[in-house]
PDB file of C-alpha atoms in Angstrom:
ATOM      1  CA  MET P   1      27.449 -28.934  -2.895  1.00 95.00           C
ATOM      2  CA  PRO P   2      25.106 -26.534  -1.050  1.00 96.00           C
ATOM      3  CA  THR P   3      26.710 -24.083   1.366  1.00 95.00           C
ATOM      4  CA  LEU P   4      24.865 -23.105   4.532  1.00 97.00           C
ATOM      5  CA  ILE P   5      25.249 -19.485   5.606  1.00 97.00           C
ATOM      6  CA  ALA P   6      24.837 -19.883   9.373  1.00 98.00           C
ATOM      7  CA  ALA P   7      24.904 -16.186  10.232  1.00 98.00           C
ATOM      8  CA  PRO P   8      25.540 -12.829   8.604  1.00 98.00           C
ATOM      9  CA  THR P   9      28.529 -10.551   9.047  1.00 98.00           C
ATOM     10  CA  VAL P  10      27.787  -7.020  10.235  1.00 97.00           C
ATOM     11  CA  ILE P  11      29.243  -4.440   7.854  1.00 94.00           C
ATOM     12  CA  GLU P  12      29.913  -0.800   8.762  1.00 91.00           C
ATOM     13  CA  ALA P  13      27.371   1.507   7.137  1.00 93.00           C
ATOM     14  CA  ALA P  14      27.762   4.997   5.720  1.00 93.00           C
ATOM     15  CA  GLY P  15      25.330   7.688   6.769  1.00 95.00           C
ATOM     16  CA  ASN P  16      24.361  10.259   9.335  1.00 96.00           C
ATOM     17  CA  LYS P  17      23.002   7.697  11.850  1.00 96.00           C
ATOM     18  CA  PRO P  18      23.920   4.102  12.674  1.00 95.00           C
ATOM     19  CA  LYS P  19      22.406   1.626  10.217  1.00 97.00           C
ATOM     20  CA  LEU P  20      22.738  -2.132  10.585  1.00 97.00           C
ATOM     21  CA  ILE P  21      23.956  -4.039   7.518  1.00 97.00           C
ATOM     22  CA  GLU P  22      23.928  -7.819   7.872  1.00 98.00           C
ATOM     23  CA  GLU P  23      25.620  -9.403   4.861  1.00 98.00           C
ATOM     24  CA  PHE P  24      24.531 -12.992   4.335  1.00 98.00           C
ATOM     25  CA  ILE P  25      26.062 -13.496   0.914  1.00 98.00           C
ATOM     26  CA  GLY P  26      28.800 -11.317  -0.519  1.00 98.00           C
ATOM     27  CA  ARG P  27      32.478 -10.519  -0.598  1.00 97.00           C
ATOM     28  CA  VAL P  28      32.891 -10.465   3.206  1.00 96.00           C
ATOM     29  CA  ASN P  29      30.640 -13.192   4.613  1.00 97.00           C
ATOM     30  CA  SER P  30      30.774 -15.856   1.911  1.00 97.00           C
ATOM     31  CA  GLU P  31      33.596 -14.636  -0.358  1.00 96.00           C
ATOM     32  CA  THR P  32      31.045 -14.368  -3.169  1.00 97.00           C
ATOM     33  CA  SER P  33      31.718 -11.739  -5.828  1.00 97.00           C
ATOM     34  CA  ASP P  34      28.855 -12.627  -8.199  1.00 98.00           C
ATOM     35  CA  LEU P  35      26.211 -10.987  -6.023  1.00 98.00           C
ATOM     36  CA  SER P  36      25.532  -9.888  -2.477  1.00 98.00           C
ATOM     37  CA  ILE P  37      22.451 -10.229  -0.288  1.00 98.00           C
ATOM     38  CA  ALA P  38      22.128  -8.175   2.869  1.00 98.00           C
ATOM     39  CA  ARG P  39      19.445  -7.282   5.394  1.00 98.00           C
ATOM     40  CA  MET P  40      19.430  -3.582   6.190  1.00 98.00           C
ATOM     41  CA  THR P  41      17.872  -1.953   9.239  1.00 98.00           C
ATOM     42  CA  SER P  42      17.914   1.829   9.191  1.00 97.00           C
ATOM     43  CA  PRO P  43      16.478   4.222  11.775  1.00 98.00           C
ATOM     44  CA  GLY P  44      14.100   7.084  11.072  1.00 98.00           C
ATOM     45  CA  GLY P  45      15.960  10.159   9.838  1.00 98.00           C
ATOM     46  CA  TRP P  46      18.842   8.126   8.363  1.00 98.00           C
ATOM     47  CA  THR P  47      20.415   9.188   5.088  1.00 97.00           C
ATOM     48  CA  GLU P  48      23.547   8.024   3.310  1.00 96.00           C
ATOM     49  CA  PRO P  49      25.836   9.775   0.852  1.00 96.00           C
ATOM     50  CA  ALA P  50      24.756   9.555  -2.779  1.00 97.00           C
ATOM     51  CA  GLN P  51      26.512   6.974  -4.929  1.00 97.00           C
ATOM     52  CA  THR P  52      27.047   5.903  -8.532  1.00 98.00           C
ATOM     53  CA  PRO P  53      27.729   2.185  -8.045  1.00 98.00           C
ATOM     54  CA  GLU P  54      29.131  -0.195 -10.622  1.00 98.00           C
ATOM     55  CA  PHE P  55      26.505  -2.748  -9.516  1.00 98.00           C
ATOM     56  CA  ALA P  56      22.743  -2.935  -9.966  1.00 98.00           C
ATOM     57  CA  GLU P  57      20.787  -2.946  -6.719  1.00 98.00           C
ATOM     58  CA  TYR P  58      17.496  -4.779  -6.203  1.00 98.00           C
ATOM     59  CA  THR P  59      15.750  -3.795  -2.973  1.00 98.00           C
ATOM     60  CA  LEU P  60      12.730  -5.357  -1.250  1.00 98.00           C
ATOM     61  CA  VAL P  61      11.281  -3.383   1.674  1.00 98.00           C
ATOM     62  CA  LEU P  62      10.125  -5.652   4.518  1.00 98.00           C
ATOM     63  CA  ASN P  63       8.765  -2.959   6.846  1.00 98.00           C
ATOM     64  CA  GLY P  64       8.747   0.804   7.100  1.00 98.00           C
ATOM     65  CA  SER P  65       9.548   2.927   4.063  1.00 98.00           C
ATOM     66  CA  LEU P  66      12.728   3.550   2.057  1.00 98.00           C
ATOM     67  CA  ARG P  67      13.247   6.732   0.020  1.00 98.00           C
ATOM     68  CA  VAL P  68      15.261   6.427  -3.192  1.00 98.00           C
ATOM     69  CA  THR P  69      16.335   9.807  -4.597  1.00 98.00           C
ATOM     70  CA  SER P  70      17.607  10.443  -8.132  1.00 97.00           C
ATOM     71  CA  GLN P  71      20.176  13.027  -9.222  1.00 96.00           C
ATOM     72  CA  ASP P  72      17.474  15.462 -10.385  1.00 97.00           C
ATOM     73  CA  GLY P  73      16.003  15.506  -6.862  1.00 96.00           C
ATOM     74  CA  SER P  74      12.952  13.405  -7.667  1.00 98.00           C
ATOM     75  CA  TYR P  75      12.343  10.487  -5.342  1.00 98.00           C
ATOM     76  CA  THR P  76      10.357   7.310  -4.908  1.00 98.00           C
ATOM     77  CA  ASP P  77       9.120   6.145  -1.516  1.00 98.00           C
ATOM     78  CA  VAL P  78       9.160   2.348  -1.409  1.00 98.00           C
ATOM     79  CA  ALA P  79       6.733   0.918   1.163  1.00 98.00           C
ATOM     80  CA  ALA P  80       6.711  -2.452   2.901  1.00 98.00           C
ATOM     81  CA  GLY P  81       5.883  -5.158   0.363  1.00 98.00           C
ATOM     82  CA  GLN P  82       7.260  -3.131  -2.550  1.00 98.00           C
ATOM     83  CA  ALA P  83      10.575  -3.363  -4.377  1.00 98.00           C
ATOM     84  CA  ILE P  84      12.753  -1.083  -6.505  1.00 98.00           C
ATOM     85  CA  ILE P  85      15.523  -1.662  -9.031  1.00 98.00           C
ATOM     86  CA  VAL P  86      18.394   0.810  -9.459  1.00 98.00           C
ATOM     87  CA  PRO P  87      20.577   0.084 -12.515  1.00 98.00           C
ATOM     88  CA  ALA P  88      24.362   0.070 -12.297  1.00 98.00           C
ATOM     89  CA  GLY P  89      25.918   3.496 -12.851  1.00 98.00           C
ATOM     90  CA  GLU P  90      22.797   5.408 -11.780  1.00 97.00           C
ATOM     91  CA  TRP P  91      23.235   8.301  -9.309  1.00 98.00           C
ATOM     92  CA  VAL P  92      21.174   7.333  -6.270  1.00 98.00           C
ATOM     93  CA  GLN P  93      20.751   8.227  -2.598  1.00 98.00           C
ATOM     94  CA  TYR P  94      18.938   6.067  -0.050  1.00 98.00           C
ATOM     95  CA  SER P  95      17.265   7.370   3.121  1.00 98.00           C
ATOM     96  CA  THR P  96      14.565   6.588   5.645  1.00 98.00           C
ATOM     97  CA  PRO P  97      13.048   9.978   6.525  1.00 95.00           C
ATOM     98  CA  ALA P  98       9.958   8.558   8.291  1.00 95.00           C
ATOM     99  CA  ASP P  99      10.156   8.046  12.056  1.00 96.00           C
ATOM    100  CA  THR P 100       9.581   4.301  11.623  1.00 94.00           C
ATOM    101  CA  GLY P 101      12.801   3.746   9.648  1.00 97.00           C
ATOM    102  CA  ALA P 102      12.908   0.625   7.500  1.00 98.00           C
ATOM    103  CA  GLN P 103      14.066  -2.940   7.231  1.00 98.00           C
ATOM    104  CA  TYR P 104      14.873  -4.163   3.734  1.00 98.00           C
ATOM    105  CA  ILE P 105      16.790  -6.731   1.723  1.00 98.00           C
ATOM    106  CA  ALA P 106      19.343  -5.453  -0.797  1.00 98.00           C
ATOM    107  CA  VAL P 107      20.688  -7.647  -3.578  1.00 98.00           C
ATOM    108  CA  CYS P 108      23.649  -6.248  -5.536  1.00 98.00           C
ATOM    109  CA  LEU P 109      24.810  -7.667  -8.853  1.00 98.00           C
ATOM    110  CA  PRO P 110      27.787  -8.008  -8.918  1.00 98.00           C
ATOM    111  CA  ALA P 111      28.409  -8.017  -5.178  1.00 98.00           C
ATOM    112  CA  PHE P 112      28.704  -4.771  -3.220  1.00 96.00           C
ATOM    113  CA  SER P 113      32.234  -3.520  -2.721  1.00 94.00           C
ATOM    114  CA  PRO P 114      33.489  -0.291  -1.123  1.00 91.00           C
ATOM    115  CA  ASP P 115      35.724   0.069  -4.206  1.00 93.00           C
ATOM    116  CA  THR P 116      32.777  -0.009  -6.638  1.00 95.00           C
ATOM    117  CA  VAL P 117      30.082   1.969  -4.762  1.00 96.00           C
ATOM    118  CA  HIS P 118      31.582   5.379  -5.689  1.00 96.00           C
ATOM    119  CA  ARG P 119      30.196   7.628  -2.945  1.00 94.00           C
ATOM    120  CA  VAL P 120      29.442  11.158  -4.139  1.00 90.00           C
ATOM    121  CA  ASN P 121      30.340  14.196  -2.042  1.00 74.00           C
ATOM    122  CA  LEU P 122      27.385  16.571  -2.022  1.00 57.00           C
TER     123      LEU P 122
END
């Protein structure tokens, strides 16, 4: 039977500035562990700690620009209308250095969990 998700749950975000995470499907809002789907809204100048998650992350940028940095310091700027895939176990750091910030959809497979994100202290 289909399950309606009437509203997301706001999840606390890591980073140097407040970022809004609205989980629609995942461990918190729908008790789904197979995958998670969240809408992210991050301000300009936001950056989060690097991570080596146990999940793959598929990200679609809706507006603004998201920077995805690799362990070697190289980065990819993902613009509105573009997407990026980060495999499980990959060292990655997300940020929105442009003044406009970004709004994007993140899909994690399996679902995001604080226990499996493995934040890296820089």
